[in-house]
Amino acid sequence: QQPVQSPQAVILREGEDAVINCSSSKALYSVHWYRQKHGEAPVFLMILLKGGEQMRHEKISASFNEKKQQSSLYLTASQLSYSGTYFCGTLGSNDYKLSFGAGTTVTVRA
Amino acid sequence: GAGVSQSPSNKVTEKGKDVELRCDPISGHTALYWYRQSLGQGLEFLIYFQGNSAPDKSGLPSDRFSAERTGGSVSTLTIQRTQQEDSAVYLCASQVLNTEAFFGQGTRLTVV
């Protein structure tokens, strides 16, 4: 099953913070986060492993709650370059198949 | 190659025709995925190959869709008797198990 992301979209001013949530109904081995800019392929941001630590990419960080099968992506002090669609991808503990949520569109304005 | 390569980058076809989309994964990557992305939508899983295991075809939307991966490397996604609703960007990704997945630039398919 696909993970569920929220919110669907968020609009920020430069310097503001945002949180994107991702939840799954199945037991997870890992959570991946990707960002896709318009007309481009998704680009990897980070991976969170079961039992692993919170990860960080520039001022973007993420956490993974294994018990709740949830992950959150934190955009801190957002920059114009953070604009794009963020996808969480989940790898199940049983199938190791990477399934993606519907995405969260982030727009950062000056 | 340096990355995942997909061809063609764009394909316009007439309704009812068959099309083949090709994906060259990164050498040594055992996992290969096909996803479909309609305009403004998410990444819809189609099929997953892992090593020599039987592929996971659970995401193929109909029996008009099929895919194969030869020699554990190149993959071809075939759509038979194309319909207008098949119009989308088809993305291929490869990875070493449970590491970063690398995406190709996609094939934009337009069925007219």
PDB file of C-alpha atoms in Angstrom:
ATOM      1  CA  GLN A   1       0.000   0.000   0.000  1.00  0.00           C
ATOM      2  CA  GLN A   2       1.069   3.568  -0.663  1.00  0.00           C
ATOM      3  CA  PRO A   3       2.100   5.728   2.283  1.00  0.00           C
ATOM      4  CA  VAL A   4      -0.112   8.718   3.052  1.00  0.00           C
ATOM      5  CA  GLN A   5       1.419  12.195   3.018  1.00  0.00           C
ATOM      6  CA  SER A   6       0.138  15.421   4.516  1.00  0.00           C
ATOM      7  CA  PRO A   7      -0.353  18.223   3.812  1.00  0.00           C
ATOM      8  CA  GLN A   8      -0.910  18.086   0.040  1.00  0.00           C
ATOM      9  CA  ALA A   9       0.573  21.536  -0.394  1.00  0.00           C
ATOM     10  CA  VAL A  10       2.225  24.247   1.661  1.00  0.00           C
ATOM     11  CA  ILE A  11       3.212  27.820   0.866  1.00  0.00           C
ATOM     12  CA  LEU A  12       6.025  29.423   2.829  1.00  0.00           C
ATOM     13  CA  ARG A  13       7.938  32.658   2.922  1.00  0.00           C
ATOM     14  CA  GLU A  14      11.705  32.435   2.930  1.00  0.00           C
ATOM     15  CA  GLY A  15      12.962  31.644   6.396  1.00  0.00           C
ATOM     16  CA  GLU A  16       9.787  29.938   7.588  1.00  0.00           C
ATOM     17  CA  ASP A  17       9.581  26.340   8.765  1.00  0.00           C
ATOM     18  CA  ALA A  18       7.333  23.498   7.647  1.00  0.00           C
ATOM     19  CA  VAL A  19       6.680  19.865   8.495  1.00  0.00           C
ATOM     20  CA  ILE A  20       5.614  17.153   6.058  1.00  0.00           C
ATOM     21  CA  ASN A  21       4.212  13.929   7.459  1.00  0.00           C
ATOM     22  CA  CYS A  22       4.222  10.431   6.036  1.00  0.00           C
ATOM     23  CA  SER A  23       2.428   7.408   7.474  1.00  0.00           C
ATOM     24  CA  SER A  24       2.105   3.799   6.455  1.00  0.00           C
ATOM     25  CA  SER A  25      -0.261   0.987   7.325  1.00  0.00           C
ATOM     26  CA  LYS A  26       2.430  -1.668   6.979  1.00  0.00           C
ATOM     27  CA  ALA A  27       5.548  -2.470   8.976  1.00  0.00           C
ATOM     28  CA  LEU A  28       8.440  -0.510   7.576  1.00  0.00           C
ATOM     29  CA  TYR A  29      12.108  -1.244   7.163  1.00  0.00           C
ATOM     30  CA  SER A  30      13.047   2.228   5.979  1.00  0.00           C
ATOM     31  CA  VAL A  31      11.695   5.551   4.789  1.00  0.00           C
ATOM     32  CA  HIS A  32      13.165   7.520   1.882  1.00  0.00           C
ATOM     33  CA  TRP A  33      12.602  11.193   1.083  1.00  0.00           C
ATOM     34  CA  TYR A  34      12.924  12.651  -2.414  1.00  0.00           C
ATOM     35  CA  ARG A  35      12.376  16.073  -3.928  1.00  0.00           C
ATOM     36  CA  GLN A  36      11.187  16.650  -7.473  1.00  0.00           C
ATOM     37  CA  LYS A  37      11.393  19.982  -9.234  1.00  0.00           C
ATOM     38  CA  HIS A  38       9.100  20.746 -12.131  1.00  0.00           C
ATOM     39  CA  GLY A  39      10.048  18.794 -15.252  1.00  0.00           C
ATOM     40  CA  GLU A  40      12.849  16.934 -13.530  1.00  0.00           C
ATOM     41  CA  ALA A  41      13.357  13.487 -12.043  1.00  0.00           C
ATOM     42  CA  PRO A  42      13.024  12.971  -8.279  1.00  0.00           C
ATOM     43  CA  VAL A  43      16.272  13.446  -6.389  1.00  0.00           C
ATOM     44  CA  PHE A  44      17.204  11.596  -3.223  1.00  0.00           C
ATOM     45  CA  LEU A  45      17.377  13.586   0.025  1.00  0.00           C
ATOM     46  CA  MET A  46      17.820  11.029   2.753  1.00  0.00           C
ATOM     47  CA  ILE A  47      16.990   7.576   4.039  1.00  0.00           C
ATOM     48  CA  LEU A  48      15.905   6.668   7.536  1.00  0.00           C
ATOM     49  CA  LEU A  49      16.513   3.132   8.658  1.00  0.00           C
ATOM     50  CA  LYS A  50      14.721   1.173  11.312  1.00  0.00           C
ATOM     51  CA  GLY A  51      16.656   1.748  14.499  1.00  0.00           C
ATOM     52  CA  GLY A  52      18.661   4.507  12.877  1.00  0.00           C
ATOM     53  CA  GLU A  53      19.241   8.110  13.767  1.00  0.00           C
ATOM     54  CA  GLN A  54      17.489  11.213  12.585  1.00  0.00           C
ATOM     55  CA  MET A  55      18.996  12.313   9.294  1.00  0.00           C
ATOM     56  CA  ARG A  56      19.796  15.717   7.856  1.00  0.00           C
ATOM     57  CA  HIS A  57      20.338  17.226   4.417  1.00  0.00           C
ATOM     58  CA  GLU A  58      21.403  20.879   4.616  1.00  0.00           C
ATOM     59  CA  LYS A  59      18.678  22.452   6.798  1.00  0.00           C
ATOM     60  CA  ILE A  60      16.236  19.675   6.039  1.00  0.00           C
ATOM     61  CA  SER A  61      15.946  16.925   8.617  1.00  0.00           C
ATOM     62  CA  ALA A  62      13.708  13.928   9.117  1.00  0.00           C
ATOM     63  CA  SER A  63      12.653  11.513  11.801  1.00  0.00           C
ATOM     64  CA  PHE A  64      11.231   7.994  11.733  1.00  0.00           C
ATOM     65  CA  ASN A  65       8.927   6.579  14.385  1.00  0.00           C
ATOM     66  CA  GLU A  66       9.079   2.828  13.778  1.00  0.00           C
ATOM     67  CA  LYS A  67       6.333   1.951  16.221  1.00  0.00           C
ATOM     68  CA  LYS A  68       3.852   4.335  14.617  1.00  0.00           C
ATOM     69  CA  GLN A  69       5.191   3.676  11.097  1.00  0.00           C
ATOM     70  CA  GLN A  70       5.444   7.395  10.566  1.00  0.00           C
ATOM     71  CA  SER A  71       8.081   9.779   9.329  1.00  0.00           C
ATOM     72  CA  SER A  72       8.265  13.548   9.316  1.00  0.00           C
ATOM     73  CA  LEU A  73      10.370  15.856   7.155  1.00  0.00           C
ATOM     74  CA  TYR A  74      11.312  19.198   8.697  1.00  0.00           C
ATOM     75  CA  LEU A  75      12.116  22.159   6.449  1.00  0.00           C
ATOM     76  CA  THR A  76      13.917  24.676   8.622  1.00  0.00           C
ATOM     77  CA  ALA A  77      14.561  28.307   7.640  1.00  0.00           C
ATOM     78  CA  SER A  78      13.282  27.529   4.140  1.00  0.00           C
ATOM     79  CA  GLN A  79      15.103  28.812   1.081  1.00  0.00           C
ATOM     80  CA  LEU A  80      13.738  29.497  -2.402  1.00  0.00           C
ATOM     81  CA  SER A  81      15.595  26.381  -3.583  1.00  0.00           C
ATOM     82  CA  TYR A  82      13.422  24.211  -1.320  1.00  0.00           C
ATOM     83  CA  SER A  83      10.464  24.657  -3.648  1.00  0.00           C
ATOM     84  CA  GLY A  84       9.347  21.432  -5.275  1.00  0.00           C
ATOM     85  CA  THR A  85       7.308  18.335  -4.601  1.00  0.00           C
ATOM     86  CA  TYR A  86       8.471  16.139  -1.740  1.00  0.00           C
ATOM     87  CA  PHE A  87       7.780  12.427  -1.837  1.00  0.00           C
ATOM     88  CA  CYS A  88       8.182   9.919   0.923  1.00  0.00           C
ATOM     89  CA  GLY A  89       8.986   6.397  -0.144  1.00  0.00           C
ATOM     90  CA  THR A  90       8.564   3.418   2.122  1.00  0.00           C
ATOM     91  CA  LEU A  91      10.228   0.027   2.073  1.00  0.00           C
ATOM     92  CA  GLY A  92       8.171  -2.653   3.757  1.00  0.00           C
ATOM     93  CA  SER A  93       9.741  -5.065   6.188  1.00  0.00           C
ATOM     94  CA  ASN A  94       8.330  -7.957   4.174  1.00  0.00           C
ATOM     95  CA  ASP A  95       8.490  -6.900   0.550  1.00  0.00           C
ATOM     96  CA  TYR A  96      11.362  -4.393   0.275  1.00  0.00           C
ATOM     97  CA  LYS A  97       9.439  -2.638  -2.494  1.00  0.00           C
ATOM     98  CA  LEU A  98       9.766   1.152  -2.635  1.00  0.00           C
ATOM     99  CA  SER A  99       6.280   2.692  -2.709  1.00  0.00           C
ATOM    100  CA  PHE A 100       5.674   6.440  -2.805  1.00  0.00           C
ATOM    101  CA  GLY A 101       3.076   8.750  -1.369  1.00  0.00           C
ATOM    102  CA  ALA A 102       1.158  11.262  -3.463  1.00  0.00           C
ATOM    103  CA  GLY A 103       3.623  14.029  -2.686  1.00  0.00           C
ATOM    104  CA  THR A 104       3.571  17.406  -0.948  1.00  0.00           C
ATOM    105  CA  THR A 105       4.067  20.499  -3.072  1.00  0.00           C
ATOM    106  CA  VAL A 106       6.149  23.132  -1.312  1.00  0.00           C
ATOM    107  CA  THR A 107       6.276  26.683  -2.608  1.00  0.00           C
ATOM    108  CA  VAL A 108       8.749  29.057  -1.001  1.00  0.00           C
ATOM    109  CA  ARG A 109       8.251  32.742  -1.791  1.00  0.00           C
ATOM    110  CA  ALA A 110      10.623  35.628  -1.288  1.00  0.00           C
TER     111      ALA A 110
ATOM    112  CA  GLY B   1      26.924   4.706 -17.527  1.00  0.00           C
ATOM    113  CA  ALA B   2      26.907   7.466 -14.966  1.00  0.00           C
ATOM    114  CA  GLY B   3      23.205   7.309 -14.279  1.00  0.00           C
ATOM    115  CA  VAL B   4      19.912   5.698 -15.206  1.00  0.00           C
ATOM    116  CA  SER B   5      19.214   6.185 -18.888  1.00  0.00           C
ATOM    117  CA  GLN B   6      15.755   6.051 -20.424  1.00  0.00           C
ATOM    118  CA  SER B   7      14.753   6.132 -24.057  1.00  0.00           C
ATOM    119  CA  PRO B   8      13.055   7.638 -25.853  1.00  0.00           C
ATOM    120  CA  SER B   9      12.704  10.855 -23.866  1.00  0.00           C
ATOM    121  CA  ASN B  10       9.481  11.648 -25.683  1.00  0.00           C
ATOM    122  CA  LYS B  11       7.085   9.408 -27.557  1.00  0.00           C
ATOM    123  CA  VAL B  12       3.931  10.366 -29.392  1.00  0.00           C
ATOM    124  CA  THR B  13       1.851   7.454 -30.579  1.00  0.00           C
ATOM    125  CA  GLU B  14      -1.555   6.863 -32.037  1.00  0.00           C
ATOM    126  CA  LYS B  15      -4.254   5.247 -29.967  1.00  0.00           C
ATOM    127  CA  GLY B  16      -4.192   1.486 -30.450  1.00  0.00           C
ATOM    128  CA  LYS B  17      -0.481   1.246 -31.284  1.00  0.00           C
ATOM    129  CA  ASP B  18       2.052  -0.628 -29.159  1.00  0.00           C
ATOM    130  CA  VAL B  19       5.008   1.167 -27.554  1.00  0.00           C
ATOM    131  CA  GLU B  20       8.239   0.039 -25.933  1.00  0.00           C
ATOM    132  CA  LEU B  21      10.048   2.095 -23.339  1.00  0.00           C
ATOM    133  CA  ARG B  22      13.612   1.282 -22.420  1.00  0.00           C
ATOM    134  CA  CYS B  23      15.562   1.667 -19.182  1.00  0.00           C
ATOM    135  CA  ASP B  24      19.315   1.211 -18.726  1.00  0.00           C
ATOM    136  CA  PRO B  25      19.963   1.047 -14.965  1.00  0.00           C
ATOM    137  CA  ILE B  26      23.192   1.831 -13.190  1.00  0.00           C
ATOM    138  CA  SER B  27      25.597  -1.061 -13.525  1.00  0.00           C
ATOM    139  CA  GLY B  28      25.482  -3.366 -10.513  1.00  0.00           C
ATOM    140  CA  HIS B  29      22.090  -2.184  -9.296  1.00  0.00           C
ATOM    141  CA  THR B  30      20.042  -5.271  -8.562  1.00  0.00           C
ATOM    142  CA  ALA B  31      16.695  -3.533  -8.062  1.00  0.00           C
ATOM    143  CA  LEU B  32      14.803  -1.836 -10.882  1.00  0.00           C
ATOM    144  CA  TYR B  33      11.443  -0.083 -10.692  1.00  0.00           C
ATOM    145  CA  TRP B  34       8.991   1.381 -13.171  1.00  0.00           C
ATOM    146  CA  TYR B  35       6.672   4.169 -12.039  1.00  0.00           C
ATOM    147  CA  ARG B  36       4.063   6.202 -13.865  1.00  0.00           C
ATOM    148  CA  GLN B  37       3.483   9.881 -13.161  1.00  0.00           C
ATOM    149  CA  SER B  38       0.468  11.608 -14.632  1.00  0.00           C
ATOM    150  CA  LEU B  39       0.492  15.406 -14.838  1.00  0.00           C
ATOM    151  CA  GLY B  40       0.685  16.892 -11.357  1.00  0.00           C
ATOM    152  CA  GLN B  41       0.266  13.505  -9.715  1.00  0.00           C
ATOM    153  CA  GLY B  42       2.376  11.211  -7.567  1.00  0.00           C
ATOM    154  CA  LEU B  43       4.574   8.255  -8.434  1.00  0.00           C
ATOM    155  CA  GLU B  44       2.391   5.279  -9.259  1.00  0.00           C
ATOM    156  CA  PHE B  45       4.231   1.990  -8.786  1.00  0.00           C
ATOM    157  CA  LEU B  46       4.040  -0.327 -11.795  1.00  0.00           C
ATOM    158  CA  ILE B  47       6.581  -3.140 -11.468  1.00  0.00           C
ATOM    159  CA  TYR B  48       9.670  -4.100  -9.444  1.00  0.00           C
ATOM    160  CA  PHE B  49      12.565  -6.377 -10.385  1.00  0.00           C
ATOM    161  CA  GLN B  50      15.019  -7.606  -7.750  1.00  0.00           C
ATOM    162  CA  GLY B  51      17.914  -9.762  -8.871  1.00  0.00           C
ATOM    163  CA  ASN B  52      16.793 -13.109 -10.210  1.00  0.00           C
ATOM    164  CA  SER B  53      13.548 -13.143  -8.235  1.00  0.00           C
ATOM    165  CA  ALA B  54      10.181 -13.154  -9.928  1.00  0.00           C
ATOM    166  CA  PRO B  55       9.133  -9.534 -10.581  1.00  0.00           C
ATOM    167  CA  ASP B  56       6.451  -7.865  -8.498  1.00  0.00           C
ATOM    168  CA  LYS B  57       3.852  -6.949 -11.123  1.00  0.00           C
ATOM    169  CA  SER B  58       1.176  -5.895  -8.666  1.00  0.00           C
ATOM    170  CA  GLY B  59       1.085  -2.303  -9.913  1.00  0.00           C
ATOM    171  CA  LEU B  60       0.496  -2.969 -13.607  1.00  0.00           C
ATOM    172  CA  PRO B  61      -2.884  -1.357 -14.364  1.00  0.00           C
ATOM    173  CA  SER B  62      -4.022  -3.857 -17.003  1.00  0.00           C
ATOM    174  CA  ASP B  63      -2.849  -6.825 -19.047  1.00  0.00           C
ATOM    175  CA  ARG B  64      -1.884  -4.377 -21.809  1.00  0.00           C
ATOM    176  CA  PHE B  65       1.173  -3.539 -19.703  1.00  0.00           C
ATOM    177  CA  SER B  66       4.154  -5.854 -19.436  1.00  0.00           C
ATOM    178  CA  ALA B  67       7.828  -5.527 -18.618  1.00  0.00           C
ATOM    179  CA  GLU B  68      10.921  -7.618 -18.769  1.00  0.00           C
ATOM    180  CA  ARG B  69      14.463  -7.283 -17.580  1.00  0.00           C
ATOM    181  CA  THR B  70      17.100  -9.099 -19.574  1.00  0.00           C
ATOM    182  CA  GLY B  71      20.323 -10.345 -18.015  1.00  0.00           C
ATOM    183  CA  GLY B  72      19.594  -8.472 -14.819  1.00  0.00           C
ATOM    184  CA  SER B  73      20.266  -5.192 -16.589  1.00  0.00           C
ATOM    185  CA  VAL B  74      18.233  -3.445 -19.292  1.00  0.00           C
ATOM    186  CA  SER B  75      14.467  -3.346 -18.851  1.00  0.00           C
ATOM    187  CA  THR B  76      11.712  -2.770 -21.383  1.00  0.00           C
ATOM    188  CA  LEU B  77       8.188  -1.664 -20.507  1.00  0.00           C
ATOM    189  CA  THR B  78       5.688  -2.531 -23.225  1.00  0.00           C
ATOM    190  CA  ILE B  79       2.241  -1.042 -23.536  1.00  0.00           C
ATOM    191  CA  GLN B  80      -0.019  -2.737 -26.055  1.00  0.00           C
ATOM    192  CA  ARG B  81      -3.004  -1.121 -27.751  1.00  0.00           C
ATOM    193  CA  THR B  82      -2.294   2.234 -26.139  1.00  0.00           C
ATOM    194  CA  GLN B  83      -5.168   4.330 -24.811  1.00  0.00           C
ATOM    195  CA  GLN B  84      -5.308   8.062 -24.136  1.00  0.00           C
ATOM    196  CA  GLU B  85      -5.301   7.438 -20.384  1.00  0.00           C
ATOM    197  CA  ASP B  86      -1.849   5.865 -20.772  1.00  0.00           C
ATOM    198  CA  SER B  87      -0.433   9.329 -21.467  1.00  0.00           C
ATOM    199  CA  ALA B  88       2.015  10.111 -18.661  1.00  0.00           C
ATOM    200  CA  VAL B  89       5.684  10.253 -17.784  1.00  0.00           C
ATOM    201  CA  TYR B  90       7.130   6.801 -17.203  1.00  0.00           C
ATOM    202  CA  LEU B  91      10.032   6.817 -14.758  1.00  0.00           C
ATOM    203  CA  CYS B  92      12.557   4.092 -14.177  1.00  0.00           C
ATOM    204  CA  ALA B  93      14.667   3.863 -11.031  1.00  0.00           C
ATOM    205  CA  SER B  94      17.430   1.529  -9.944  1.00  0.00           C
ATOM    206  CA  GLN B  95      19.064   0.870  -6.604  1.00  0.00           C
ATOM    207  CA  VAL B  96      21.182  -1.475  -4.597  1.00  0.00           C
ATOM    208  CA  LEU B  97      18.762  -2.985  -2.086  1.00  0.00           C
ATOM    209  CA  ASN B  98      17.567  -0.451   0.476  1.00  0.00           C
ATOM    210  CA  THR B  99      19.875   2.352  -0.539  1.00  0.00           C
ATOM    211  CA  GLU B 100      19.296   5.502  -2.549  1.00  0.00           C
ATOM    212  CA  ALA B 101      17.163   4.952  -5.637  1.00  0.00           C
ATOM    213  CA  PHE B 102      18.377   6.763  -8.750  1.00  0.00           C
ATOM    214  CA  PHE B 103      15.781   7.910 -11.244  1.00  0.00           C
ATOM    215  CA  GLY B 104      16.088   8.319 -14.975  1.00  0.00           C
ATOM    216  CA  GLN B 105      14.770  11.443 -16.675  1.00  0.00           C
ATOM    217  CA  GLY B 106      11.676   9.578 -17.784  1.00  0.00           C
ATOM    218  CA  THR B 107       9.829   8.969 -21.028  1.00  0.00           C
ATOM    219  CA  ARG B 108       6.957  11.334 -21.728  1.00  0.00           C
ATOM    220  CA  LEU B 109       4.314   9.296 -23.539  1.00  0.00           C
ATOM    221  CA  THR B 110       1.517  11.050 -25.386  1.00  0.00           C
ATOM    222  CA  VAL B 111      -1.251   8.991 -26.936  1.00  0.00           C
ATOM    223  CA  VAL B 112      -3.220  10.889 -29.568  1.00  0.00           C
TER     224      VAL B 112
END
